[in-house]
mmCIF file with all atom_site columns, C-alpha atoms in Angstrom:
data_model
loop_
_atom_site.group_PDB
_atom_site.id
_atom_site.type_symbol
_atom_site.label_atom_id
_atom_site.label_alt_id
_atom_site.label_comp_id
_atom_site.label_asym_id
_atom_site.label_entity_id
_atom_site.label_seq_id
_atom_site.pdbx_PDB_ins_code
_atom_site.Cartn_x
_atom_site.Cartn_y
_atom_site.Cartn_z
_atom_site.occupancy
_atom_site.B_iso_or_equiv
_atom_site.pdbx_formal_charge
_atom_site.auth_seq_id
_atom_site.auth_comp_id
_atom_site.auth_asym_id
_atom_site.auth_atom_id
_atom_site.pdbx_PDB_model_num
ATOM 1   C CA . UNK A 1 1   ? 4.801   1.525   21.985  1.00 47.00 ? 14  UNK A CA 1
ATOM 2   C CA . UNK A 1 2   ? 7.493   3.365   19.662  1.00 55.00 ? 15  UNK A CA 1
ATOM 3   C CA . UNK A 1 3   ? 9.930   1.077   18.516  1.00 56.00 ? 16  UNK A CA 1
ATOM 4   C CA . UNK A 1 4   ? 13.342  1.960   18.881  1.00 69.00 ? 17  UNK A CA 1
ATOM 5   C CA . UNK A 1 5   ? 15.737  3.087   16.193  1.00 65.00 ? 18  UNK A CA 1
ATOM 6   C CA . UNK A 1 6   ? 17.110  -0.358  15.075  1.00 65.00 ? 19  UNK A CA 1
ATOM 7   C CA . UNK A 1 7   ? 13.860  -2.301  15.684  1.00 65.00 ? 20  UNK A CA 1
ATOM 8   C CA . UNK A 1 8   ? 12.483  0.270   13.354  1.00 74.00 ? 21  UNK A CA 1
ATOM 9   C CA . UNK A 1 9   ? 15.400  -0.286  11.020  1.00 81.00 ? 22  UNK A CA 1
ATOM 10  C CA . UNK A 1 10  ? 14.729  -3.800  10.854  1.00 86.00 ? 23  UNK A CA 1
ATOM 11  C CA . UNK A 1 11  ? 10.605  -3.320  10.249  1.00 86.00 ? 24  UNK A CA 1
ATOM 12  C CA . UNK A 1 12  ? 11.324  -1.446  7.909   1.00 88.00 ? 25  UNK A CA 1
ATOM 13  C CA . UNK A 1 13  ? 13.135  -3.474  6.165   1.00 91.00 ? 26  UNK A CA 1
ATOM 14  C CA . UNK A 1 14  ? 10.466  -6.162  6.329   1.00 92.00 ? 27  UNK A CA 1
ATOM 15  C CA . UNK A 1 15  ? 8.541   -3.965  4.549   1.00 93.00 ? 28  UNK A CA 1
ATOM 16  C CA . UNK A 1 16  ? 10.695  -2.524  1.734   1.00 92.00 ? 29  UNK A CA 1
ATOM 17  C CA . UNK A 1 17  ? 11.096  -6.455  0.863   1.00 93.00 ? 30  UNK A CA 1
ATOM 18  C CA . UNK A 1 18  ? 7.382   -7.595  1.512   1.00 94.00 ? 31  UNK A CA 1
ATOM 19  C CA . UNK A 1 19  ? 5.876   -3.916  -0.795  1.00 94.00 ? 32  UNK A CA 1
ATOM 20  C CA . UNK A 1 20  ? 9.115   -4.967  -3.342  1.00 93.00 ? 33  UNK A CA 1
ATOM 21  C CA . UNK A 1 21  ? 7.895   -8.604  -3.648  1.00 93.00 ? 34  UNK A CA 1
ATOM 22  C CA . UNK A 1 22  ? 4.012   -7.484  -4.109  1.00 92.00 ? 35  UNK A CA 1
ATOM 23  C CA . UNK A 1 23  ? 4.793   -4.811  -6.443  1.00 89.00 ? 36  UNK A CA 1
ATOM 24  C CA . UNK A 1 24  ? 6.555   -7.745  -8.769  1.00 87.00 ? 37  UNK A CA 1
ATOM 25  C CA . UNK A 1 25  ? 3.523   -10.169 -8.884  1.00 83.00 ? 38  UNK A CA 1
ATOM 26  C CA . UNK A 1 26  ? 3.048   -10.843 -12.926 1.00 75.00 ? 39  UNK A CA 1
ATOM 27  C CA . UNK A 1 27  ? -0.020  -12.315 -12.403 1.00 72.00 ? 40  UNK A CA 1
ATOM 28  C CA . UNK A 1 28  ? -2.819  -12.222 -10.033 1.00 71.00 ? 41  UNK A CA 1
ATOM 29  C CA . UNK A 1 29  ? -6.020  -14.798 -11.316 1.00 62.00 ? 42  UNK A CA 1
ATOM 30  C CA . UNK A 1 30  ? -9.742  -13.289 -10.635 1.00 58.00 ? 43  UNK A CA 1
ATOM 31  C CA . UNK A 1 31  ? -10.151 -15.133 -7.320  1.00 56.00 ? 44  UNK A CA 1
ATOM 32  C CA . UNK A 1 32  ? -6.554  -13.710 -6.349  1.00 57.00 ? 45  UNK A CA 1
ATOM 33  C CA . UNK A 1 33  ? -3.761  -16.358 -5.188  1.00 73.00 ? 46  UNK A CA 1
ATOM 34  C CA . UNK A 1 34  ? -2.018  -18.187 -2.429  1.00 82.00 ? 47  UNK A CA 1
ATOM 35  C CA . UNK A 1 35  ? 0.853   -16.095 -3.561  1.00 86.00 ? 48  UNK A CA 1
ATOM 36  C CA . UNK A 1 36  ? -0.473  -12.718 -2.633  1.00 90.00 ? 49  UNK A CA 1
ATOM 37  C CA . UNK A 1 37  ? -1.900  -13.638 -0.039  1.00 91.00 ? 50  UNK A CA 1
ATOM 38  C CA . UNK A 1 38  ? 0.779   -14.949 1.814   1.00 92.00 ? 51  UNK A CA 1
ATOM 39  C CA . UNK A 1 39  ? 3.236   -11.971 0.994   1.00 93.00 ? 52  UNK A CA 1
ATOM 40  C CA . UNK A 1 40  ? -0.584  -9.636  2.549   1.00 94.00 ? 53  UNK A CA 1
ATOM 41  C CA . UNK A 1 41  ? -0.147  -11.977 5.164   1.00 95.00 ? 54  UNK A CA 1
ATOM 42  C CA . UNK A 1 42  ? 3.106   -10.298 6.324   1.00 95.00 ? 55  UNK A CA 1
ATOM 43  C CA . UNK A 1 43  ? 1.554   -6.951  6.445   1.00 96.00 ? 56  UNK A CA 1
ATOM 44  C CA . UNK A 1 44  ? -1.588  -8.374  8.598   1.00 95.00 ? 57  UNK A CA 1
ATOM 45  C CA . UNK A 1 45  ? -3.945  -8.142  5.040   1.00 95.00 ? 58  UNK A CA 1
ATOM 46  C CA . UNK A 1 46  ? -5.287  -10.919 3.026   1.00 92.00 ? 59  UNK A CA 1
ATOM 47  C CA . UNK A 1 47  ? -7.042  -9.854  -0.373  1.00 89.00 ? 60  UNK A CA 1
ATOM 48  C CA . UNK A 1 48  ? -10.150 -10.047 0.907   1.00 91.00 ? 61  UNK A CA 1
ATOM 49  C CA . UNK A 1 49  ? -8.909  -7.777  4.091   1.00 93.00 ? 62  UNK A CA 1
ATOM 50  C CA . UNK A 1 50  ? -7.595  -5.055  1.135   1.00 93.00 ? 63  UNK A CA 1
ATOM 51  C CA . UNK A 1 51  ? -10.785 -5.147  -0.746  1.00 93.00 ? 64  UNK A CA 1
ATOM 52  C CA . UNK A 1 52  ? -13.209 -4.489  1.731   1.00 95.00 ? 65  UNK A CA 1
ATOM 53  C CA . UNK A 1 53  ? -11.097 -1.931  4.487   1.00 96.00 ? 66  UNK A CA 1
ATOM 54  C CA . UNK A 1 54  ? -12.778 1.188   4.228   1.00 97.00 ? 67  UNK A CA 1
ATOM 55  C CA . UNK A 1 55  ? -9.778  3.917   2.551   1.00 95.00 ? 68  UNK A CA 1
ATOM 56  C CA . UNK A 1 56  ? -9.616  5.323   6.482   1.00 96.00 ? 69  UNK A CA 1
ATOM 57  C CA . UNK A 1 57  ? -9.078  1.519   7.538   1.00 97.00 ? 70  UNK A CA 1
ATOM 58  C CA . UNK A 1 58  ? -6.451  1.651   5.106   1.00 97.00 ? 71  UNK A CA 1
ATOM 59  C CA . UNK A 1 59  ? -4.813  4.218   6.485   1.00 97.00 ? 72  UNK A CA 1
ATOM 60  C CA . UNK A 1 60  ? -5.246  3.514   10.120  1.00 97.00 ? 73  UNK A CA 1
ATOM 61  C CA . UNK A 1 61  ? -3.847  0.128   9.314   1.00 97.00 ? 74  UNK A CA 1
ATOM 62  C CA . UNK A 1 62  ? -0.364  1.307   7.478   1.00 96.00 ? 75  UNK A CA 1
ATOM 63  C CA . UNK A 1 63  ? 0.062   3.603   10.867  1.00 95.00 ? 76  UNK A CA 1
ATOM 64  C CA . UNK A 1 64  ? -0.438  0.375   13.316  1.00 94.00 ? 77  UNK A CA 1
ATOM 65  C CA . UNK A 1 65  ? 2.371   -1.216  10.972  1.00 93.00 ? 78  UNK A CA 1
ATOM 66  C CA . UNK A 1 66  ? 4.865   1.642   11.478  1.00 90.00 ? 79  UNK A CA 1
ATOM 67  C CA . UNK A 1 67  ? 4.695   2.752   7.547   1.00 94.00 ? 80  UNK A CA 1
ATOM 68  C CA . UNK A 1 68  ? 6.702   5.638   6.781   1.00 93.00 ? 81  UNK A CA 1
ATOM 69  C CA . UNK A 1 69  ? 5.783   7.930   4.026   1.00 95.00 ? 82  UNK A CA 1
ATOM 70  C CA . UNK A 1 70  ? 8.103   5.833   1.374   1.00 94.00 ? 83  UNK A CA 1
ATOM 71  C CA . UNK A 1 71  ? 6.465   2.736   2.746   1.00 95.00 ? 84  UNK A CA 1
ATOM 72  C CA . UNK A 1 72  ? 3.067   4.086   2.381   1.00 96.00 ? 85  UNK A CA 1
ATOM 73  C CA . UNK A 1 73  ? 3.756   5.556   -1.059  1.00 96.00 ? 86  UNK A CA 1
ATOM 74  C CA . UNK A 1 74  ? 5.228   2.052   -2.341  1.00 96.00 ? 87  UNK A CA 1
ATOM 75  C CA . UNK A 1 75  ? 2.347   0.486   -0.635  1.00 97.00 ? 88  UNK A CA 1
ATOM 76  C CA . UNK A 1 76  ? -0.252  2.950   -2.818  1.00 97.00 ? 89  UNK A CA 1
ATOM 77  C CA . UNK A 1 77  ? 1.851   1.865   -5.985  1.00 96.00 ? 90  UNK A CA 1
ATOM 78  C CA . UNK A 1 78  ? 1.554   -1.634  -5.036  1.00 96.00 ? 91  UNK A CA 1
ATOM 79  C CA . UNK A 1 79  ? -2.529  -1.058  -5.184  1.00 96.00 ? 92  UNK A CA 1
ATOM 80  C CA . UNK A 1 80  ? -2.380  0.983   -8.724  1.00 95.00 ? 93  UNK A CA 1
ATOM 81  C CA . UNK A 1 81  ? -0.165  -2.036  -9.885  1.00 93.00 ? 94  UNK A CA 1
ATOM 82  C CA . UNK A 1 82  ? -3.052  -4.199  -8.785  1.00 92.00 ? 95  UNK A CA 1
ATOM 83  C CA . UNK A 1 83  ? -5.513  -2.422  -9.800  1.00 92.00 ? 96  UNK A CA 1
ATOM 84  C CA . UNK A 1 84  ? -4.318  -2.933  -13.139 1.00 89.00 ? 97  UNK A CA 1
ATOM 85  C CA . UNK A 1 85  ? -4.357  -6.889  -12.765 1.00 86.00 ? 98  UNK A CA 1
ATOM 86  C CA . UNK A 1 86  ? -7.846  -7.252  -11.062 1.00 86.00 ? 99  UNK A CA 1
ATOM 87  C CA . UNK A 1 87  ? -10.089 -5.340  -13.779 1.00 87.00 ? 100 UNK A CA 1
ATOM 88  C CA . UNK A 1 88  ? -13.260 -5.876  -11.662 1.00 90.00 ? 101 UNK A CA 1
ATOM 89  C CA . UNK A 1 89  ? -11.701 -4.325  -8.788  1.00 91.00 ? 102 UNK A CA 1
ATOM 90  C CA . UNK A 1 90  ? -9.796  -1.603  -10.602 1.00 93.00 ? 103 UNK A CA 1
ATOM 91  C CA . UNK A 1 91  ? -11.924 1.199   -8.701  1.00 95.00 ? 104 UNK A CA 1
ATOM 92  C CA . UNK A 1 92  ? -11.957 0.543   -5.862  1.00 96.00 ? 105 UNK A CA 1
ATOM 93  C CA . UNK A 1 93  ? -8.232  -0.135  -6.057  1.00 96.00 ? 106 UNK A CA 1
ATOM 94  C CA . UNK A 1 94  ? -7.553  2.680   -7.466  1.00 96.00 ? 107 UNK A CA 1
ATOM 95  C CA . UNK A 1 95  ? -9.688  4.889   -4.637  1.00 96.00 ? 108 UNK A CA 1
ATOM 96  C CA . UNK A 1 96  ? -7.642  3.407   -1.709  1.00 97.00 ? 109 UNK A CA 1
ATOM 97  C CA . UNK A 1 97  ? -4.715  4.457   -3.445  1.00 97.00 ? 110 UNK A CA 1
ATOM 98  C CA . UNK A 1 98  ? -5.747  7.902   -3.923  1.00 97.00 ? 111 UNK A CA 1
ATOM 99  C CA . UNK A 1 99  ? -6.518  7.980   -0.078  1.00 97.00 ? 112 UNK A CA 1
ATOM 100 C CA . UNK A 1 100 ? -2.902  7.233   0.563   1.00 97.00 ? 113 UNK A CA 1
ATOM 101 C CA . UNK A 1 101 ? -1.137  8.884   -1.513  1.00 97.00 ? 114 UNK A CA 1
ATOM 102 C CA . UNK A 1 102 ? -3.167  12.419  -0.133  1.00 96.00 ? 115 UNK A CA 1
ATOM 103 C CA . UNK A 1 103 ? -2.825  10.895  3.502   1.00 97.00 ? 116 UNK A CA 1
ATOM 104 C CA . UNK A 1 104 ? 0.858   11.426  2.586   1.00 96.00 ? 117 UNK A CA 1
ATOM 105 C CA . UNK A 1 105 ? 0.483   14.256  1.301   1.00 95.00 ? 118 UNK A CA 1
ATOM 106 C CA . UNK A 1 106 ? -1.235  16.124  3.623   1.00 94.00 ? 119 UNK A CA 1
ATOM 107 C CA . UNK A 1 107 ? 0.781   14.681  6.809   1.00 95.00 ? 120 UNK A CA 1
ATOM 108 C CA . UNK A 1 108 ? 4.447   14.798  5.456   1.00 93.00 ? 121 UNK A CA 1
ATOM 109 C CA . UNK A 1 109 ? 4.043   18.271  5.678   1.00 87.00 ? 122 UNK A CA 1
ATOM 110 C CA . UNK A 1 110 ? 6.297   18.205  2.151   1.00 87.00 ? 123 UNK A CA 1
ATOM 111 C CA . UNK A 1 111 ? 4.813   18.336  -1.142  1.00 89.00 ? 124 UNK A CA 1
ATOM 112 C CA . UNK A 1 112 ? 5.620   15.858  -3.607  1.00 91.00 ? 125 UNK A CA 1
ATOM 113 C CA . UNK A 1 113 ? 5.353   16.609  -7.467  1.00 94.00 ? 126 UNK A CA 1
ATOM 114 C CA . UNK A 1 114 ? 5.260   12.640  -7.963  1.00 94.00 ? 127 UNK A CA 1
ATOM 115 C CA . UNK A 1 115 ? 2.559   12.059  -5.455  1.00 95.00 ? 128 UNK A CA 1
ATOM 116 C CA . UNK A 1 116 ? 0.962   14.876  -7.131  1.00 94.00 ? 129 UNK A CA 1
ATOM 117 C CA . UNK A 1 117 ? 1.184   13.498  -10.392 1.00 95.00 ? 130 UNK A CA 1
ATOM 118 C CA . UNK A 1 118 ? 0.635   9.818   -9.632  1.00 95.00 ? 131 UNK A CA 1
ATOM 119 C CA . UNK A 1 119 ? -2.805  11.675  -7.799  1.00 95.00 ? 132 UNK A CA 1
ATOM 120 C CA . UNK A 1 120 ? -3.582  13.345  -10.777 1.00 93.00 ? 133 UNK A CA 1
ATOM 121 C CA . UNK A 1 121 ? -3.433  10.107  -13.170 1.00 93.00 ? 134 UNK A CA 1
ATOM 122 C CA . UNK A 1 122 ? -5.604  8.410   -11.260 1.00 92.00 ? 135 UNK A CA 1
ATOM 123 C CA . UNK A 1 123 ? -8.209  11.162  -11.165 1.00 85.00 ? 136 UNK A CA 1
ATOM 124 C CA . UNK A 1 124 ? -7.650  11.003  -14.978 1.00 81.00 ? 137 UNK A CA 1
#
């Protein structure tokens, strides 16, 4: 059901503060921590949930949420940032991030030189 313009408004404003709040972990031990997953826990994940979703899941997953494309771009950060936390899981991390950032990409219907380049450093 499409949500109307200020329930949308509202959700995603959720989400701006959940992604903001994720993004500013300092710290996320090898096991991961109550901490992210409770803030996952608004967005229906768990770090477990994250780790094992298939980059489609991913995707599929952001849409059932109502993600826009600066959601889902903040969201991809949010995974690079990560990925730079949780060494072991650094690739596939990295991966689902790439998936998102060319979902966006490809169905904004605008290009984005910092999608593009944020793409291109991961491929690096």
């Amino acid at each position: 059901m499409p949500l109307t313009k200020g329930l949308r408004d509202e959700e995603n404003e959720r989400i701006n503060n959940i992604l903001e709040r994720l993004i500013g972990l300092d710290y996320v031990p090898e096991n991961g921590n109550s901490e992210l997953n409770e803030l996952l826990k608004g967005l229906a994940l768990d770090a477990e949930m994250l780790l094992n979703f298939s980059d489609e899941a991913i995707i599929v997953h952001l849409e059932k949420l109502h993600f826009d494309f600066a959601n889902a771009e903040q969201f991809a950060d949010f995974l690079i940032n990560l990925s730079g936390k949780i060494p072991e899981n650094k690739h596939v991390l990295s991966e689902k991030a790439l998936a998102v950032y060319n979902y966006i990409q490809s169905e904004s219907k605008a290009f984005s030189f910092a999608i593009f380049n944020k793409t291109a450093a991961i491929k690096r």
